[in-house]
Amino acid sequence: MTAYLITNVSVLGAAPTNLLIRDGVVAETGVGLTAAGAVVVDGTGLVALPGLVDLHTHLREPGREDAETVETGSRAAALGGYTAVCAMANTSPVADTAGVVEQVWRLGREAGLVDVQPIGAVTVGLAGERLAELGAMADSAARVRIFSDDGHCVADPRLMRRALEYVKAFDGVVAQHAEEPRLTEGAQMHEGEISTRLGLTGWPAVAEEAIIARDVLLAEHVGSRLHICHVSTAGSVGVLRQAKARGVQVTAEVTPHHLLLTDEKAVTYDPVYKVNPPLRTAADVAALRTALAEGVVDIVATDHAPHAVEDKECEWAYARPGMLGLETALSITLDVLGPQWDLIAERMSRTPARIAGLTEHGHDPAPGAPANLTLVDPAARRVIEPTELASRSCNTPYARMTLPGRIVATFLRGEATVLDGKAVK
Ligand code: DOR
Ligand code: ZN
């Protein structure tokens, strides 16, 4: 196994030091540390962070390998500074059996670029009618702990309650895509002034807030863990704040795009801005930023949603919702939070690792810790060119924007997956 000596690097913003990575762990740290035979990585000007962990990634395999595969998505993740991603269940076939989750898990191991942790569906075929084999997926080689029908809401309160009860047995968590379907029929964008002006059917904030309010009550009643996917409204933040004050075991994520972009983008009618939940107002963005800083929203998760050209470059109403996220998430978060490295590590690595039960991830680079880490150049600025991304799809909303920060290197269990800003394999 190659040993790496990273010189003159700042761990989470601290004074520069050297880091020795050997046998899968951070072996030693210290100013002036040397190691014969180790590959030297010049860390001057770079910040070392625990490898990022994404709780919400769509890898599209099996079924839509034309949009992304486990391998191409894993490469995009490593280039974005990630060492683990949780793969959403809305594949084809749906990841609702031990067989499918084991397949995704095995493909992740074969790609070997990040740890791919499959998420299991809550209901068979994401149809919202019968519970899937939650126990069999938990007991499988993939050791599934997060269950989600993401893309669809588990709208039936009885099914939601039973899922919450079931996952308690193995400390699992139900990740809800909060969208009351009766309130969003035909919805194309955020319901507000701009949807009215454009004549597009609106997706009202209350459709998200009503489900979150219901589900925190169910989670409180059952005494189980609930996670809320892609929180997008100020009202949702209010519901979460109250629930957390009461001690409900609820966590929540926000996406980079909901921290940066607003429904004004719909004026372009460019479907690259179509996403579910939709881009909201500037007031929502401000509330989400505050909630993330305070911890009312626990983590940043990408909702990386690659789509093939024919599903995106068409009329707004026919386009699939979703945006790429893995290769730009750190840059957007850095832009939003500034160089608050400890906070970034908390929101993008430690807390998502804890929610997902990924015990090998989310550790600061310190002696004895598993060598899952990433090196960021905070001073770099880069122009996003969609065709240059490692993802098989191009649907980034940040095309030709100049973003701060660049991932220079990523290490998974002591092996470099990215060096000099390029994927190693
Ligand atoms: O925009 C979205 N895209 N939201 C979802 O919930 C699903 C996702 C997808 O699978 O494309
Ligand atoms: Zn979703």
CSV table of C-alpha atoms in Angstrom, one decimal, residues 64-297:
chain,number,residue,atom,x,y,z
A,64,ARG,CA,-30.6,4.4,-16.3
A,65,GLU,CA,-27.0,3.8,-17.0
A,66,ASP,CA,-27.2,6.3,-19.8
A,67,ALA,CA,-27.6,9.1,-17.2
A,68,GLU,CA,-25.2,7.8,-14.5
A,69,THR,CA,-23.6,4.6,-13.3
A,70,VAL,CA,-22.3,3.7,-9.9
A,71,GLU,CA,-18.8,4.1,-11.3
A,72,THR,CA,-19.3,7.5,-13.0
A,73,GLY,CA,-21.2,8.8,-10.0
A,74,SER,CA,-18.5,7.5,-7.6
A,75,ARG,CA,-15.9,9.3,-9.7
A,76,ALA,CA,-17.9,12.5,-9.6
A,77,ALA,CA,-18.2,12.1,-5.8
A,78,ALA,CA,-14.5,11.6,-5.3
A,79,LEU,CA,-13.7,14.6,-7.4
A,80,GLY,CA,-16.2,16.6,-5.2
A,81,GLY,CA,-14.3,15.5,-2.0
A,82,TYR,CA,-16.6,12.7,-1.0
A,83,THR,CA,-15.5,9.4,0.5
A,84,ALA,CA,-19.0,8.0,1.0
A,85,VAL,CA,-22.4,8.5,-0.7
A,86,CYS,CA,-25.8,7.0,0.1
A,87,ALA,CA,-27.5,5.9,-3.1
A,88,MET,CA,-31.2,6.6,-3.4
A,89,ALA,CA,-33.6,3.7,-4.1
A,90,ASN,CA,-35.5,5.1,-7.1
A,91,THR,CA,-33.6,3.0,-9.6
A,92,SER,CA,-35.2,0.6,-12.1
A,93,PRO,CA,-35.7,-2.0,-10.7
A,94,VAL,CA,-36.3,-0.1,-7.5
A,95,ALA,CA,-34.0,-0.9,-4.6
A,96,ASP,CA,-36.7,-2.5,-2.6
A,97,THR,CA,-35.2,-6.0,-2.1
A,98,ALA,CA,-32.0,-7.4,-0.6
A,99,GLY,CA,-31.0,-8.4,-4.1
A,100,VAL,CA,-31.0,-4.9,-5.6
A,101,VAL,CA,-29.3,-3.2,-2.6
A,102,GLU,CA,-26.6,-5.9,-2.7
A,103,GLN,CA,-26.1,-5.3,-6.4
A,104,VAL,CA,-25.6,-1.5,-5.9
A,105,TRP,CA,-23.3,-2.1,-2.9
A,106,ARG,CA,-21.2,-4.6,-4.9
A,107,LEU,CA,-20.9,-2.2,-7.9
A,108,GLY,CA,-19.7,0.5,-5.4
A,109,ARG,CA,-17.0,-1.9,-4.1
A,110,GLU,CA,-15.9,-2.7,-7.6
A,111,ALA,CA,-15.6,1.0,-8.6
A,112,GLY,CA,-13.7,1.5,-5.4
A,113,LEU,CA,-13.8,5.3,-5.5
A,114,VAL,CA,-16.1,6.0,-2.6
A,115,ASP,CA,-18.1,3.9,-0.2
A,116,VAL,CA,-21.5,3.5,-1.8
A,117,GLN,CA,-24.1,2.8,0.9
A,118,PRO,CA,-27.4,1.8,-0.6
A,119,ILE,CA,-30.7,3.3,0.7
A,120,GLY,CA,-33.6,0.9,0.6
A,121,ALA,CA,-37.1,1.8,-0.5
A,122,VAL,CA,-39.8,2.2,2.1
A,123,THR,CA,-42.6,0.7,-0.1
A,124,VAL,CA,-42.6,-1.9,-2.8
A,125,GLY,CA,-41.8,-0.2,-6.1
A,126,LEU,CA,-42.1,3.2,-4.4
A,127,ALA,CA,-45.8,2.8,-4.9
A,128,GLY,CA,-46.8,3.8,-1.4
A,129,GLU,CA,-49.0,0.8,-0.9
A,130,ARG,CA,-47.1,-2.0,0.9
A,131,LEU,CA,-43.9,-1.9,3.0
A,132,ALA,CA,-40.8,-3.3,1.3
A,133,GLU,CA,-38.6,-6.0,2.8
A,134,LEU,CA,-37.0,-3.6,5.3
A,135,GLY,CA,-35.6,-6.3,7.5
A,136,ALA,CA,-34.1,-8.3,4.7
A,137,MET,CA,-32.3,-5.2,3.3
A,138,ALA,CA,-31.0,-4.4,6.8
A,139,ASP,CA,-29.7,-8.0,7.2
A,140,SER,CA,-28.2,-8.1,3.7
A,141,ALA,CA,-24.5,-7.6,2.9
A,142,ALA,CA,-25.4,-3.9,2.1
A,143,ARG,CA,-26.5,-3.4,5.8
A,144,VAL,CA,-29.1,-0.9,4.8
A,145,ARG,CA,-30.0,1.6,7.6
A,146,ILE,CA,-31.7,4.4,5.7
A,147,PHE,CA,-35.0,3.9,4.0
A,148,SER,CA,-36.6,6.3,1.6
A,149,ASP,CA,-39.1,6.5,-1.3
A,150,ASP,CA,-37.3,9.7,-2.4
A,151,GLY,CA,-38.9,11.1,-5.6
A,152,HIS,CA,-42.1,10.1,-3.9
A,153,CYS,CA,-43.6,11.0,-0.5
A,154,VAL,CA,-44.7,8.2,1.8
A,155,ALA,CA,-48.0,9.9,1.9
A,156,ASP,CA,-50.1,7.2,3.8
A,157,PRO,CA,-49.7,8.0,7.5
A,158,ARG,CA,-50.3,4.4,8.5
A,159,LEU,CA,-47.5,3.1,6.3
A,160,MET,CA,-45.2,5.9,7.5
A,161,ARG,CA,-46.0,4.9,11.1
A,162,ARG,CA,-45.3,1.3,10.4
A,163,ALA,CA,-42.0,2.1,8.7
A,164,LEU,CA,-40.9,4.2,11.6
A,165,GLU,CA,-41.8,1.3,14.0
A,166,TYR,CA,-40.0,-1.3,11.9
A,167,VAL,CA,-36.7,0.5,11.6
A,168,LYS,CA,-36.4,1.0,15.3
A,169,ALA,CA,-35.3,-2.6,15.7
A,170,PHE,CA,-32.0,-1.9,14.0
A,171,ASP,CA,-31.6,1.8,14.7
A,172,GLY,CA,-32.6,2.6,11.1
A,173,VAL,CA,-34.0,5.9,9.9
A,174,VAL,CA,-36.8,6.8,7.5
A,175,ALA,CA,-35.8,9.6,5.1
A,176,GLN,CA,-38.9,11.4,3.9
A,177,HIS,CA,-39.4,13.3,0.7
A,178,ALA,CA,-42.0,15.6,2.2
A,179,GLU,CA,-44.6,16.4,-0.5
A,180,GLU,CA,-48.3,16.1,0.2
A,181,PRO,CA,-49.2,14.8,-3.3
A,182,ARG,CA,-52.8,16.2,-3.3
A,183,LEU,CA,-51.3,19.7,-2.9
A,184,THR,CA,-48.8,19.3,-5.7
A,185,GLU,CA,-50.8,17.7,-8.6
A,186,GLY,CA,-49.5,19.1,-11.8
A,187,ALA,CA,-47.0,21.4,-10.1
A,188,GLN,CA,-44.2,22.8,-12.2
A,189,MET,CA,-42.5,25.3,-9.8
A,190,HIS,CA,-42.8,27.1,-6.5
A,191,GLU,CA,-46.3,28.5,-6.0
A,192,GLY,CA,-45.9,32.3,-5.7
A,193,GLU,CA,-45.8,35.5,-7.5
A,194,ILE,CA,-43.6,34.2,-10.3
A,195,SER,CA,-45.6,31.0,-11.0
A,196,THR,CA,-48.7,33.2,-11.2
A,197,ARG,CA,-46.9,35.5,-13.7
A,198,LEU,CA,-45.6,32.6,-15.8
A,199,GLY,CA,-48.9,30.7,-15.6
A,200,LEU,CA,-47.2,27.6,-14.3
A,201,THR,CA,-49.0,25.4,-11.8
A,202,GLY,CA,-47.5,26.0,-8.3
A,203,TRP,CA,-46.0,23.7,-5.7
A,204,PRO,CA,-47.0,25.4,-2.5
A,205,ALA,CA,-44.7,25.5,0.5
A,206,VAL,CA,-47.4,24.1,2.7
A,207,ALA,CA,-47.3,20.8,0.8
A,208,GLU,CA,-43.8,20.2,2.3
A,209,GLU,CA,-44.5,21.8,5.7
A,210,ALA,CA,-47.7,19.7,6.3
A,211,ILE,CA,-45.9,16.4,5.8
A,212,ILE,CA,-43.0,17.4,8.0
A,213,ALA,CA,-45.4,18.5,10.8
A,214,ARG,CA,-47.2,15.2,10.5
A,215,ASP,CA,-44.1,13.1,10.4
A,216,VAL,CA,-42.4,14.7,13.4
A,217,LEU,CA,-45.5,13.9,15.4
A,218,LEU,CA,-45.4,10.3,14.2
A,219,ALA,CA,-41.7,10.0,14.9
A,220,GLU,CA,-42.3,11.5,18.4
A,221,HIS,CA,-45.2,9.1,19.0
A,222,VAL,CA,-43.2,6.0,17.9
A,223,GLY,CA,-39.9,7.2,19.4
A,224,SER,CA,-38.1,6.6,16.1
A,225,ARG,CA,-35.5,8.4,13.9
A,226,LEU,CA,-36.8,10.5,11.1
A,227,HIS,CA,-34.8,12.4,8.5
A,228,ILE,CA,-36.2,15.0,6.2
A,229,CYS,CA,-34.8,15.2,2.7
A,230,HIS,CA,-34.1,18.5,0.9
A,231,VAL,CA,-35.9,21.0,3.2
A,232,SER,CA,-36.8,24.0,1.0
A,233,THR,CA,-39.0,26.5,2.9
A,234,ALA,CA,-38.8,28.9,5.8
A,235,GLY,CA,-42.0,27.3,7.2
A,236,SER,CA,-40.3,23.9,7.3
A,237,VAL,CA,-37.5,25.4,9.3
A,238,GLY,CA,-40.0,26.7,11.8
A,239,VAL,CA,-41.6,23.2,12.2
A,240,LEU,CA,-38.2,21.6,12.6
A,241,ARG,CA,-37.1,24.2,15.2
A,242,GLN,CA,-40.2,23.4,17.3
A,243,ALA,CA,-39.8,19.6,17.0
A,244,LYS,CA,-36.1,19.7,17.9
A,245,ALA,CA,-36.9,21.9,20.9
A,246,ARG,CA,-39.3,19.1,22.1
A,247,GLY,CA,-36.5,16.5,21.7
A,248,VAL,CA,-38.0,14.7,18.6
A,249,GLN,CA,-35.3,12.6,16.9
A,250,VAL,CA,-35.5,14.4,13.6
A,251,THR,CA,-32.7,15.5,11.4
A,252,ALA,CA,-32.9,17.4,8.1
A,253,GLU,CA,-30.8,18.2,5.1
A,254,VAL,CA,-30.7,21.2,2.7
A,255,THR,CA,-29.3,21.0,-0.9
A,256,PRO,CA,-26.6,23.4,-2.2
A,257,HIS,CA,-29.1,24.6,-4.8
A,258,HIS,CA,-31.7,25.5,-2.3
A,259,LEU,CA,-29.0,27.5,-0.4
A,260,LEU,CA,-28.1,29.5,-3.5
A,261,LEU,CA,-30.8,29.7,-6.2
A,262,THR,CA,-34.3,31.1,-6.2
A,263,ASP,CA,-37.6,30.7,-8.2
A,264,GLU,CA,-36.5,33.7,-10.3
A,265,LYS,CA,-34.6,31.2,-12.4
A,266,ALA,CA,-37.8,29.8,-13.8
A,267,VAL,CA,-38.3,33.0,-15.7
A,268,THR,CA,-35.6,31.6,-18.2
A,269,TYR,CA,-37.8,28.5,-18.8
A,270,ASP,CA,-34.5,26.6,-18.8
A,271,PRO,CA,-35.4,23.1,-17.4
A,272,VAL,CA,-31.9,22.9,-15.9
A,273,TYR,CA,-33.6,24.9,-13.0
A,274,LYS,CA,-36.5,22.4,-12.7
A,275,VAL,CA,-36.1,20.5,-9.5
A,276,ASN,CA,-38.2,18.8,-6.8
A,277,PRO,CA,-38.8,20.4,-4.3
A,278,PRO,CA,-38.6,23.5,-6.5
A,279,LEU,CA,-36.4,26.5,-6.1
A,280,ARG,CA,-38.1,28.8,-3.6
A,281,THR,CA,-38.0,32.6,-2.7
A,282,ALA,CA,-35.1,34.7,-1.5
A,283,ALA,CA,-36.7,34.7,2.0
A,284,ASP,CA,-36.7,30.9,2.0
A,285,VAL,CA,-33.0,30.9,1.0
A,286,ALA,CA,-32.2,33.3,3.8
A,287,ALA,CA,-34.1,31.1,6.4
A,288,LEU,CA,-32.3,27.9,5.2
A,289,ARG,CA,-28.9,29.6,5.5
A,290,THR,CA,-29.6,30.6,9.0
A,291,ALA,CA,-31.0,27.2,9.9
A,292,LEU,CA,-27.9,25.5,8.5
A,293,ALA,CA,-25.6,27.8,10.5
A,294,GLU,CA,-27.6,27.1,13.7
A,295,GLY,CA,-28.0,23.4,13.2
A,296,VAL,CA,-31.8,23.4,12.9
A,297,VAL,CA,-31.0,22.0,9.5
